[in-house]
Amino acid sequence: MFLSWRRSKLGFLPKLKKEHLPGVDSGSEIVIPSHFLCPISLDLMKDPVILSTGITYDRESIEKWIEGGNFSCPVTKQDLMSFDLIPNHTLRRMIQDWCVANHSYGIERIPTPRIPVTPYEVNDVCSRIAVATQRGDSKRCSELVGKIRNWARESERNRRCVVNGGTGIVLAASFEHFAGVSIEKHVGLLEEILLVLVCVFPISIEGLSKLGSADSLKCLVSFLMGKNLSPKQNAVFVLKELLLVDQRYVDSLAAIEGVSEALVSIIREPLCPSATKSSLTAIFYMILPSEISEKMTLKFMELGLVSELLDFLVDAEKSLCEKALGVLDGICDFKQGREKLYQNALTIPLLVKKILRVSEVASEYCLSILLKLCKSGEKGEDEARVEAAQLGAFQKIIVLLQVGCGGDMKDKVTEMLKLLNLYKDRLDCIDSSMHFKFLKKSF
């Protein structure tokens, strides 16, 4: 079935042509009545609603119109005095009857839409969750959380209503409370709350502070170390969001036994791309310069993170590649990290290969790592420079300079070229003279 158009007395009406349907001639056509069509999308309306101007639209289309900053009626151009959308039940039933009458043409009856949730209903349920939490009534709390979960899954409109209703703060407070009472006793409820919390992100700073409490973090790490995949994915996502907002949570998280092992295991045995990205982001923030960054970096290296990341980089997609290189760049700030990279045969070939092959961000990380390895003054520095030059790093860096790069990137390119210039007599695989003449002009 496909949609085409023809002119009629009523203007342009859509015409459905059916081909290769049992019992129906290939040339048969169905004309959709014009008043069944949304004036915005020109599609058959699934949930017709009446605007304050008296014009009927499909709910999804008119909501997108209003959310886009348009405060006038698309048809009449009148300013909207009210944004209330009144369901047009009569027209919806007519559309459903028309679908049933044309069922033989393969047209399915549109389902009766659910009534959208209102802010009042969301606030009411949130208040009840808060009361149930104070009383320690986990059963009642679970029922109410399930109700919010169902609302959020029904439609994007409902999800936005749930988010705007401040549900995140209430759920975070409930999570903190029951995690402090007993994780084992309330594990089912805690998993359910965490699932809904992920759906309603981002949440306020107040809500995040409750998720960043000692009890909440212990619960999140226990899920991270568990065998159930869904709680593990949700837990690593929440941890990533916490560290993105405030790095002070790093100290609290680092004090919990098993968190490093759990994060590395997600990279070693990927659950899904989003979980891997969250894990890499969390590790990145945990090794940023701080009082415990060296301790955390050494811990991750003991768990084999360097070799895991290098193996991972071989065929990682763009976003994952950038995050993995960011973590390696942080590890290179420490002598032990550079030693690990010197020892791995994949290090220099992979770094050179990824320059100009992934993204500008990835290229900058590769240059930063190469610089740290090639001017460290440590054993392995000379070998790293020679290997990088032999693998074509010089040509790629020249190209970076030619295409243009600014700021820190240009400084790194210039510095790397000067380092490789010291080894021009040992570059057996390239025509050195041409490149060094260009290099001289560039400087």
CSV table of C-alpha atoms in Angstrom, one decimal:
chain,number,residue,atom,x,y,z
A,1,MET,CA,0.0,0.0,0.0
A,2,PHE,CA,1.3,3.4,-0.8
A,3,LEU,CA,0.1,7.0,-0.7
A,4,SER,CA,-0.5,9.0,-3.8
A,5,TRP,CA,-2.4,12.2,-4.7
A,6,ARG,CA,-5.1,13.3,-7.1
A,7,ARG,CA,-7.2,16.4,-7.6
A,8,SER,CA,-10.9,16.3,-6.8
A,9,LYS,CA,-13.7,18.7,-6.2
A,10,LEU,CA,-12.5,18.9,-2.6
A,11,GLY,CA,-8.9,19.8,-3.5
A,12,PHE,CA,-6.0,17.4,-3.1
A,13,LEU,CA,-7.2,14.1,-1.5
A,14,PRO,CA,-4.9,11.2,-0.7
A,15,LYS,CA,-5.5,8.1,-2.7
A,16,LEU,CA,-4.5,4.6,-1.5
A,17,LYS,CA,-3.6,2.1,-4.2
A,18,LYS,CA,-3.6,-1.5,-3.4
A,19,GLU,CA,-1.5,-4.0,-5.4
A,20,HIS,CA,-1.0,-7.7,-5.0
A,21,LEU,CA,-3.6,-8.0,-2.3
A,22,PRO,CA,-5.7,-11.2,-2.2
A,23,GLY,CA,-9.2,-10.7,-3.7
A,24,VAL,CA,-8.5,-7.0,-4.6
A,25,ASP,CA,-7.9,-5.7,-8.1
A,26,SER,CA,-4.4,-4.3,-8.5
A,27,GLY,CA,-5.9,-1.0,-9.8
A,28,SER,CA,-8.4,-0.5,-7.0
A,29,GLU,CA,-8.1,2.8,-5.0
A,30,ILE,CA,-9.3,4.1,-1.7
A,31,VAL,CA,-9.8,7.8,-1.1
A,32,ILE,CA,-9.4,9.0,2.4
A,33,PRO,CA,-12.0,11.6,3.4
A,34,SER,CA,-10.3,15.0,3.8
A,35,HIS,CA,-11.7,15.6,7.3
A,36,PHE,CA,-9.9,12.4,8.5
A,37,LEU,CA,-6.5,13.9,7.7
A,38,CYS,CA,-4.4,16.0,10.0
A,39,PRO,CA,-3.9,19.5,8.4
A,40,ILE,CA,-0.3,19.4,9.6
A,41,SER,CA,1.0,16.0,8.7
A,42,LEU,CA,-1.7,15.2,6.1
A,43,ASP,CA,-1.8,11.7,7.5
A,44,LEU,CA,-4.8,9.8,8.8
A,45,MET,CA,-5.4,11.0,12.4
A,46,LYS,CA,-5.0,8.5,15.2
A,47,ASP,CA,-5.9,10.8,18.1
A,48,PRO,CA,-7.9,13.8,16.8
A,49,VAL,CA,-8.1,16.7,19.2
A,50,ILE,CA,-9.8,20.1,18.9
A,51,LEU,CA,-7.7,23.3,19.3
A,52,SER,CA,-9.2,26.4,20.9
A,53,THR,CA,-9.8,27.8,17.4
A,54,GLY,CA,-12.2,24.9,16.6
A,55,ILE,CA,-9.8,23.1,14.1
A,56,THR,CA,-9.1,19.4,14.6
A,57,TYR,CA,-5.5,18.1,14.5
A,58,ASP,CA,-3.8,14.8,15.3
A,59,ARG,CA,-2.5,15.2,18.9
A,60,GLU,CA,1.1,14.3,18.1
A,61,SER,CA,1.3,16.8,15.3
A,62,ILE,CA,-0.2,19.8,17.1
A,63,GLU,CA,1.8,19.1,20.3
A,64,LYS,CA,5.0,19.2,18.2
A,65,TRP,CA,3.8,22.4,16.6
A,66,ILE,CA,3.2,24.1,19.9
A,67,GLU,CA,6.4,22.7,21.5
A,68,GLY,CA,8.3,24.2,18.5
A,69,GLY,CA,7.4,27.7,19.8
A,70,ASN,CA,4.4,28.2,17.5
A,71,PHE,CA,1.5,29.9,19.4
A,72,SER,CA,-1.0,30.3,16.5
A,73,CYS,CA,-3.4,27.9,14.8
A,74,PRO,CA,-1.7,26.4,11.7
A,75,VAL,CA,-4.9,26.7,9.6
A,76,THR,CA,-6.5,29.9,10.8
A,77,LYS,CA,-3.3,31.7,11.9
A,78,GLN,CA,-5.2,33.0,14.9
A,79,ASP,CA,-3.3,33.4,18.2
A,80,LEU,CA,-4.1,30.6,20.6
A,81,MET,CA,-5.9,31.8,23.7
A,82,SER,CA,-5.6,28.4,25.3
A,83,PHE,CA,-3.4,25.3,24.7
A,84,ASP,CA,-6.0,22.9,25.9
A,85,LEU,CA,-6.5,20.0,23.5
A,86,ILE,CA,-10.0,18.5,23.6
A,87,PRO,CA,-10.4,14.9,22.3
A,88,ASN,CA,-12.7,14.7,19.2
A,89,HIS,CA,-14.3,11.4,20.1
A,90,THR,CA,-17.0,11.7,17.4
A,91,LEU,CA,-14.4,12.1,14.6
A,92,ARG,CA,-12.2,9.4,16.1
A,93,ARG,CA,-15.1,6.9,16.0
A,94,MET,CA,-15.8,7.9,12.4
A,95,ILE,CA,-12.2,7.2,11.4
A,96,GLN,CA,-12.3,3.8,13.2
A,97,ASP,CA,-15.6,2.9,11.5
A,98,TRP,CA,-14.0,3.9,8.1
A,99,CYS,CA,-11.0,1.7,8.8
A,100,VAL,CA,-13.2,-1.3,9.7
A,101,ALA,CA,-15.3,-0.8,6.5
A,102,ASN,CA,-12.1,-0.9,4.4
A,103,HIS,CA,-10.5,-3.7,6.3
A,104,SER,CA,-10.6,-5.9,3.1
A,105,TYR,CA,-8.0,-3.4,1.6
A,106,GLY,CA,-5.6,-4.1,4.3
A,107,ILE,CA,-6.4,-1.0,6.4
A,108,GLU,CA,-6.1,-1.7,10.1
A,109,ARG,CA,-8.4,-0.1,12.6
A,110,ILE,CA,-6.7,2.6,14.7
A,111,PRO,CA,-6.7,1.7,18.4
A,112,THR,CA,-8.6,3.9,20.8
A,113,PRO,CA,-5.9,6.2,22.3
A,114,ARG,CA,-5.3,6.3,26.0
A,115,ILE,CA,-6.1,9.4,27.8
A,116,PRO,CA,-2.9,11.3,28.4
A,117,VAL,CA,-1.7,11.7,31.9
A,118,THR,CA,-2.1,15.1,33.5
A,119,PRO,CA,0.4,17.0,35.7
A,120,TYR,CA,-2.2,16.7,38.6
A,121,GLU,CA,-2.1,12.9,38.3
A,122,VAL,CA,1.7,12.8,38.3
A,123,ASN,CA,1.9,15.1,41.3
A,124,ASP,CA,-0.7,13.0,43.2
A,125,VAL,CA,1.2,9.8,42.6
A,126,CYS,CA,4.5,11.4,43.5
A,127,SER,CA,3.0,12.6,46.8
A,128,ARG,CA,1.7,9.0,47.5
A,129,ILE,CA,5.2,7.6,46.8
A,130,ALA,CA,6.7,10.0,49.3
A,131,VAL,CA,4.2,9.0,51.9
A,132,ALA,CA,4.7,5.3,51.2
A,133,THR,CA,8.5,5.8,51.5
A,134,GLN,CA,8.2,7.5,54.8
A,135,ARG,CA,6.1,4.7,56.1
A,136,GLY,CA,8.5,2.1,54.7
A,137,ASP,CA,5.6,0.5,52.7
A,138,SER,CA,7.6,-1.1,49.9
A,139,LYS,CA,4.6,-2.9,48.5
A,140,ARG,CA,2.5,0.3,48.0
A,141,CYS,CA,5.6,2.1,46.7
A,142,SER,CA,6.2,-0.6,44.1
A,143,GLU,CA,2.6,-0.3,42.9
A,144,LEU,CA,2.9,3.5,42.5
A,145,VAL,CA,6.4,3.2,40.8
A,146,GLY,CA,4.9,0.7,38.4
A,147,LYS,CA,2.1,3.2,37.5
A,148,ILE,CA,4.7,5.9,36.7
A,149,ARG,CA,6.6,3.4,34.6
A,150,ASN,CA,3.5,2.5,32.6
A,151,TRP,CA,2.8,6.2,32.0
A,152,ALA,CA,6.3,6.9,30.8
A,153,ARG,CA,6.1,4.0,28.3
A,154,GLU,CA,2.8,4.9,26.9
A,155,SER,CA,3.9,8.0,24.9
A,156,GLU,CA,6.6,10.6,24.7
A,157,ARG,CA,4.1,13.2,25.9
A,158,ASN,CA,3.4,11.2,29.0
A,159,ARG,CA,7.1,10.8,29.6
A,160,ARG,CA,7.7,14.6,29.4
A,161,CYS,CA,4.8,15.1,31.8
A,162,VAL,CA,6.3,12.7,34.3
A,163,VAL,CA,9.7,14.3,34.0
A,164,ASN,CA,8.3,17.8,34.4
A,165,GLY,CA,6.3,16.7,37.4
A,166,GLY,CA,9.5,16.4,39.5
A,167,THR,CA,9.3,12.6,39.6
A,168,GLY,CA,13.1,12.2,39.6
A,169,ILE,CA,13.5,13.8,43.0
A,170,VAL,CA,10.8,11.6,44.6
A,171,LEU,CA,12.1,8.4,43.1
A,172,ALA,CA,15.7,9.3,44.1
A,173,ALA,CA,14.6,9.9,47.7
A,174,SER,CA,12.7,6.6,47.7
A,175,PHE,CA,15.8,4.8,46.3
A,176,GLU,CA,18.1,6.3,48.9
A,177,HIS,CA,15.6,5.3,51.7
A,178,PHE,CA,15.1,1.7,50.8
A,179,ALA,CA,18.8,1.2,49.9
A,180,GLY,CA,19.6,2.4,53.4
A,181,VAL,CA,17.1,0.0,55.0
A,182,SER,CA,18.2,-3.2,53.2
A,183,ILE,CA,19.4,-3.8,49.6
A,184,GLU,CA,18.7,-7.5,49.8
A,185,LYS,CA,15.2,-7.1,51.3
A,186,HIS,CA,14.1,-4.5,48.8
A,187,VAL,CA,16.1,-5.5,45.7
A,188,GLY,CA,13.0,-5.8,43.5
A,189,LEU,CA,11.7,-2.4,44.4
A,190,LEU,CA,15.1,-0.8,44.0
A,191,GLU,CA,15.6,-2.3,40.6
A,192,GLU,CA,12.2,-1.0,39.5
A,193,ILE,CA,12.9,2.5,40.8
A,194,LEU,CA,16.2,2.5,39.0
A,195,LEU,CA,14.6,1.5,35.8
A,196,VAL,CA,12.1,4.4,36.0
A,197,LEU,CA,14.8,6.8,37.0
A,198,VAL,CA,16.7,6.1,33.8
A,199,CYS,CA,13.6,6.9,31.9
A,200,VAL,CA,13.1,10.3,33.5
A,201,PHE,CA,16.7,11.6,33.3
A,202,PRO,CA,17.9,14.2,33.4
A,203,ILE,CA,16.9,15.0,37.0
A,204,SER,CA,17.6,17.9,39.3
A,205,ILE,CA,20.7,18.4,41.3
A,206,GLU,CA,18.7,17.6,44.5
A,207,GLY,CA,17.7,14.3,43.0
A,208,LEU,CA,21.3,13.5,42.0
A,209,SER,CA,22.6,14.3,45.5
A,210,LYS,CA,20.3,11.6,46.9
A,211,LEU,CA,21.6,9.1,44.3
A,212,GLY,CA,25.1,10.2,45.2
A,213,SER,CA,24.6,9.4,48.9
A,214,ALA,CA,26.6,6.5,50.5
A,215,ASP,CA,23.6,4.2,50.7
A,216,SER,CA,22.6,4.9,47.1
A,217,LEU,CA,26.1,4.4,45.7
A,218,LYS,CA,26.5,1.1,47.6
A,219,CYS,CA,23.3,-0.1,46.0
A,220,LEU,CA,24.3,1.0,42.5
A,221,VAL,CA,27.7,-0.8,42.8
A,222,SER,CA,26.0,-3.9,44.0
A,223,PHE,CA,23.8,-3.9,40.9
A,224,LEU,CA,26.9,-3.2,38.8
A,225,MET,CA,28.5,-6.3,40.2
A,226,GLY,CA,25.4,-8.4,39.9
A,227,LYS,CA,24.5,-10.8,37.1
A,228,ASN,CA,21.2,-9.2,36.1
A,229,LEU,CA,21.8,-7.3,32.9
A,230,SER,CA,19.1,-4.6,33.1
A,231,PRO,CA,20.0,-3.4,36.6
A,232,LYS,CA,23.6,-3.4,35.6
A,233,GLN,CA,23.0,-1.3,32.6
A,234,ASN,CA,20.9,1.2,34.5
A,235,ALA,CA,23.4,1.4,37.4
A,236,VAL,CA,26.3,2.2,35.1
A,237,PHE,CA,24.2,4.9,33.3
A,238,VAL,CA,23.3,6.6,36.7
A,239,LEU,CA,26.9,6.5,37.9
A,240,LYS,CA,28.0,8.1,34.6
A,241,GLU,CA,25.5,10.9,35.1
A,242,LEU,CA,26.6,11.5,38.6
A,243,LEU,CA,30.3,11.8,37.7
A,244,LEU,CA,29.4,14.1,34.8
A,245,VAL,CA,27.6,16.5,37.1
A,246,ASP,CA,30.0,16.6,40.0
A,247,GLN,CA,33.4,14.9,40.4
A,248,ARG,CA,33.2,14.9,44.2
A,249,TYR,CA,31.3,11.7,43.8
A,250,VAL,CA,34.5,10.0,42.6
A,251,ASP,CA,36.0,9.8,46.2
A,252,SER,CA,32.8,8.2,47.5
A,253,LEU,CA,32.6,5.8,44.6
A,254,ALA,CA,36.3,4.9,44.8
A,255,ALA,CA,35.9,3.9,48.5
A,256,ILE,CA,33.4,1.2,47.6
A,257,GLU,CA,35.0,-2.2,47.0
A,258,GLY,CA,34.5,-3.8,43.6
A,259,VAL,CA,33.5,-0.7,41.6
A,260,SER,CA,36.7,-0.8,39.5
A,261,GLU,CA,36.4,-4.5,38.7
A,262,ALA,CA,32.7,-4.0,37.7
A,263,LEU,CA,33.5,-1.1,35.3
A,264,VAL,CA,36.3,-3.0,33.6
A,265,SER,CA,34.1,-6.1,33.3
A,266,ILE,CA,31.6,-4.2,31.2
A,267,ILE,CA,34.4,-3.3,28.8
A,268,ARG,CA,35.8,-6.8,28.8
A,269,GLU,CA,32.3,-8.4,28.3
A,270,PRO,CA,30.1,-5.7,26.7
A,271,LEU,CA,26.4,-5.7,27.5
A,272,CYS,CA,25.5,-3.1,24.9
A,273,PRO,CA,27.1,0.0,23.3
A,274,SER,CA,25.4,2.4,25.7
A,275,ALA,CA,26.6,0.5,28.7
A,276,THR,CA,30.1,0.4,27.4
A,277,LYS,CA,30.0,4.2,26.7
A,278,SER,CA,28.8,4.8,30.2
A,279,SER,CA,31.5,2.7,31.7
A,280,LEU,CA,34.3,4.4,29.7
A,281,THR,CA,32.9,7.8,30.7
A,282,ALA,CA,32.8,6.8,34.3
A,283,ILE,CA,36.4,5.6,34.2
A,284,PHE,CA,37.5,8.7,32.4
A,285,TYR,CA,36.2,10.9,35.2
A,286,MET,CA,37.6,8.6,37.9
A,287,ILE,CA,41.2,9.1,36.6
A,288,LEU,CA,41.0,12.8,36.0
A,289,PRO,CA,43.7,14.7,38.1
A,290,SER,CA,42.7,14.5,41.8
A,291,GLU,CA,44.0,13.3,45.1
A,292,ILE,CA,43.0,9.7,44.2
A,293,SER,CA,43.5,9.7,40.5
A,294,GLU,CA,46.9,7.9,40.6
A,295,LYS,CA,45.5,5.3,42.9
A,296,MET,CA,42.5,4.7,40.7
A,297,THR,CA,44.6,4.6,37.5
A,298,LEU,CA,47.0,2.0,39.0
A,299,LYS,CA,44.0,-0.1,40.1
A,300,PHE,CA,42.5,0.0,36.6
A,301,MET,CA,45.9,-1.0,35.1
A,302,GLU,CA,46.2,-3.9,37.5
A,303,LEU,CA,42.9,-5.1,36.1
A,304,GLY,CA,44.3,-5.1,32.6
A,305,LEU,CA,42.4,-2.0,31.4
A,306,VAL,CA,45.2,-0.9,29.0
A,307,SER,CA,45.3,-4.1,27.0
A,308,GLU,CA,41.5,-4.3,27.0
A,309,LEU,CA,41.2,-0.8,25.6
A,310,LEU,CA,43.9,-1.5,22.9
A,311,ASP,CA,42.1,-4.6,21.8
A,312,PHE,CA,38.8,-2.8,21.9
A,313,LEU,CA,40.1,0.0,19.7
A,314,VAL,CA,40.8,-2.3,16.8
A,315,ASP,CA,37.3,-2.1,15.4
A,316,ALA,CA,35.4,0.3,17.8
A,317,GLU,CA,32.9,2.7,16.3
A,318,LYS,CA,33.4,6.5,16.5
A,319,SER,CA,31.9,7.4,19.8
A,320,LEU,CA,33.4,4.4,21.6
A,321,CYS,CA,36.8,5.0,20.0
A,322,GLU,CA,36.9,8.6,21.2
A,323,LYS,CA,36.0,7.6,24.8
A,324,ALA,CA,38.6,4.8,24.9
A,325,LEU,CA,41.3,7.1,23.6
A,326,GLY,CA,40.3,9.7,26.2
A,327,VAL,CA,40.8,7.1,28.9
A,328,LEU,CA,44.2,6.1,27.5
A,329,ASP,CA,45.2,9.7,27.3
A,330,GLY,CA,44.5,10.0,31.0
A,331,ILE,CA,46.4,6.8,31.8
A,332,CYS,CA,49.4,8.3,29.9
A,333,ASP,CA,49.7,11.0,32.5
A,334,PHE,CA,51.3,8.5,34.9
A,335,LYS,CA,54.6,6.8,34.4
A,336,GLN,CA,53.2,3.3,35.1
A,337,GLY,CA,50.6,3.9,32.4
A,338,ARG,CA,53.2,4.9,29.9
A,339,GLU,CA,55.2,1.7,30.7
A,340,LYS,CA,52.2,-0.4,30.1
A,341,LEU,CA,51.7,1.2,26.7
A,342,TYR,CA,55.3,0.8,25.8
A,343,GLN,CA,55.1,-2.9,26.5
A,344,ASN,CA,52.1,-3.5,24.2
A,345,ALA,CA,52.9,-4.0,20.5
A,346,LEU,CA,49.5,-2.6,19.5
A,347,THR,CA,50.0,0.8,21.0
A,348,ILE,CA,51.9,2.8,18.3
A,349,PRO,CA,50.3,1.1,15.3
A,350,LEU,CA,46.8,1.7,16.6
A,351,LEU,CA,47.4,5.4,17.5
A,352,VAL,CA,48.9,6.1,14.1
A,353,LYS,CA,46.1,4.3,12.4
A,354,LYS,CA,43.4,6.2,14.2
A,355,ILE,CA,44.8,9.7,13.2
A,356,LEU,CA,42.5,11.1,10.5
A,357,ARG,CA,40.4,7.9,10.4
A,358,VAL,CA,37.8,8.5,13.2
A,359,SER,CA,37.2,12.1,14.1
A,360,GLU,CA,39.0,15.3,15.0
A,361,VAL,CA,38.6,14.5,18.7
A,362,ALA,CA,40.1,11.1,18.2
A,363,SER,CA,43.0,12.5,16.2
A,364,GLU,CA,43.7,15.0,19.0
A,365,TYR,CA,43.7,12.2,21.6
A,366,CYS,CA,46.1,10.1,19.5
A,367,LEU,CA,48.5,13.0,19.1
A,368,SER,CA,48.3,13.8,22.8
A,369,ILE,CA,49.2,10.1,23.7
A,370,LEU,CA,52.0,10.0,21.1
A,371,LEU,CA,53.5,13.2,22.5
A,372,LYS,CA,53.5,11.8,26.0
A,373,LEU,CA,55.1,8.6,24.9
A,374,CYS,CA,57.7,10.3,22.6
A,375,LYS,CA,58.9,12.9,25.0
A,376,SER,CA,58.7,11.2,28.4
A,377,GLY,CA,62.4,10.8,28.8
A,378,GLU,CA,61.9,7.2,29.8
A,379,LYS,CA,63.0,3.9,28.4
A,380,GLY,CA,61.0,3.2,25.3
A,381,GLU,CA,60.8,6.8,24.1
A,382,ASP,CA,63.2,6.4,21.2
A,383,GLU,CA,61.6,3.2,20.0
A,384,ALA,CA,58.2,4.9,20.1
A,385,ARG,CA,59.4,7.8,17.9
A,386,VAL,CA,61.0,5.5,15.4
A,387,GLU,CA,58.1,3.2,15.2
A,388,ALA,CA,55.6,6.1,14.8
A,389,ALA,CA,57.7,7.6,12.0
A,390,GLN,CA,58.0,4.2,10.2
A,391,LEU,CA,54.3,3.7,10.4
A,392,GLY,CA,53.5,6.9,8.6
A,393,ALA,CA,52.8,9.3,11.5
A,394,PHE,CA,54.8,12.0,9.8
A,395,GLN,CA,52.7,12.0,6.7
A,396,LYS,CA,49.4,12.1,8.7
A,397,ILE,CA,50.6,14.9,10.9
A,398,ILE,CA,51.6,16.9,7.8
A,399,VAL,CA,48.1,16.4,6.4
A,400,LEU,CA,46.6,17.7,9.7
A,401,LEU,CA,48.8,20.8,9.3
A,402,GLN,CA,47.7,21.2,5.7
A,403,VAL,CA,43.9,20.9,6.3
A,404,GLY,CA,44.2,23.3,9.2
A,405,CYS,CA,43.8,22.9,12.9
A,406,GLY,CA,43.7,25.5,15.7
A,407,GLY,CA,44.4,26.0,19.3
A,408,ASP,CA,45.8,23.1,21.3
A,409,MET,CA,45.6,20.8,18.3
A,410,LYS,CA,48.0,22.9,16.3
A,411,ASP,CA,50.5,23.1,19.1
A,412,LYS,CA,50.5,19.3,19.5
A,413,VAL,CA,50.9,18.9,15.7
A,414,THR,CA,53.9,21.3,15.6
A,415,GLU,CA,55.5,19.7,18.6
A,416,MET,CA,55.1,16.2,17.3
A,417,LEU,CA,56.6,17.2,13.9
A,418,LYS,CA,59.6,18.6,15.7
A,419,LEU,CA,60.1,15.4,17.6
A,420,LEU,CA,59.9,13.3,14.4
A,421,ASN,CA,62.3,15.7,12.7
A,422,LEU,CA,65.0,14.4,15.0
A,423,TYR,CA,64.7,11.1,13.3
A,424,LYS,CA,64.5,12.2,9.7
A,425,ASP,CA,67.6,10.1,8.8
A,426,ARG,CA,65.9,7.0,10.0
A,427,LEU,CA,62.7,7.3,8.1
A,428,ASP,CA,63.3,4.7,5.5
A,429,CYS,CA,59.7,4.4,4.3
A,430,ILE,CA,59.1,8.0,3.2
A,431,ASP,CA,60.5,10.6,0.9
A,432,SER,CA,61.9,12.7,3.8
A,433,SER,CA,63.3,15.6,1.7
A,434,MET,CA,59.8,16.7,0.4
A,435,HIS,CA,58.2,16.6,3.8
A,436,PHE,CA,60.9,18.4,5.6
A,437,LYS,CA,61.0,21.2,3.0
A,438,PHE,CA,57.2,21.7,3.7
A,439,LEU,CA,57.9,21.5,7.4
A,440,LYS,CA,60.4,24.2,7.2
A,441,LYS,CA,58.0,26.5,5.4
A,442,SER,CA,55.2,25.7,7.9
A,443,PHE,CA,57.3,26.7,10.9
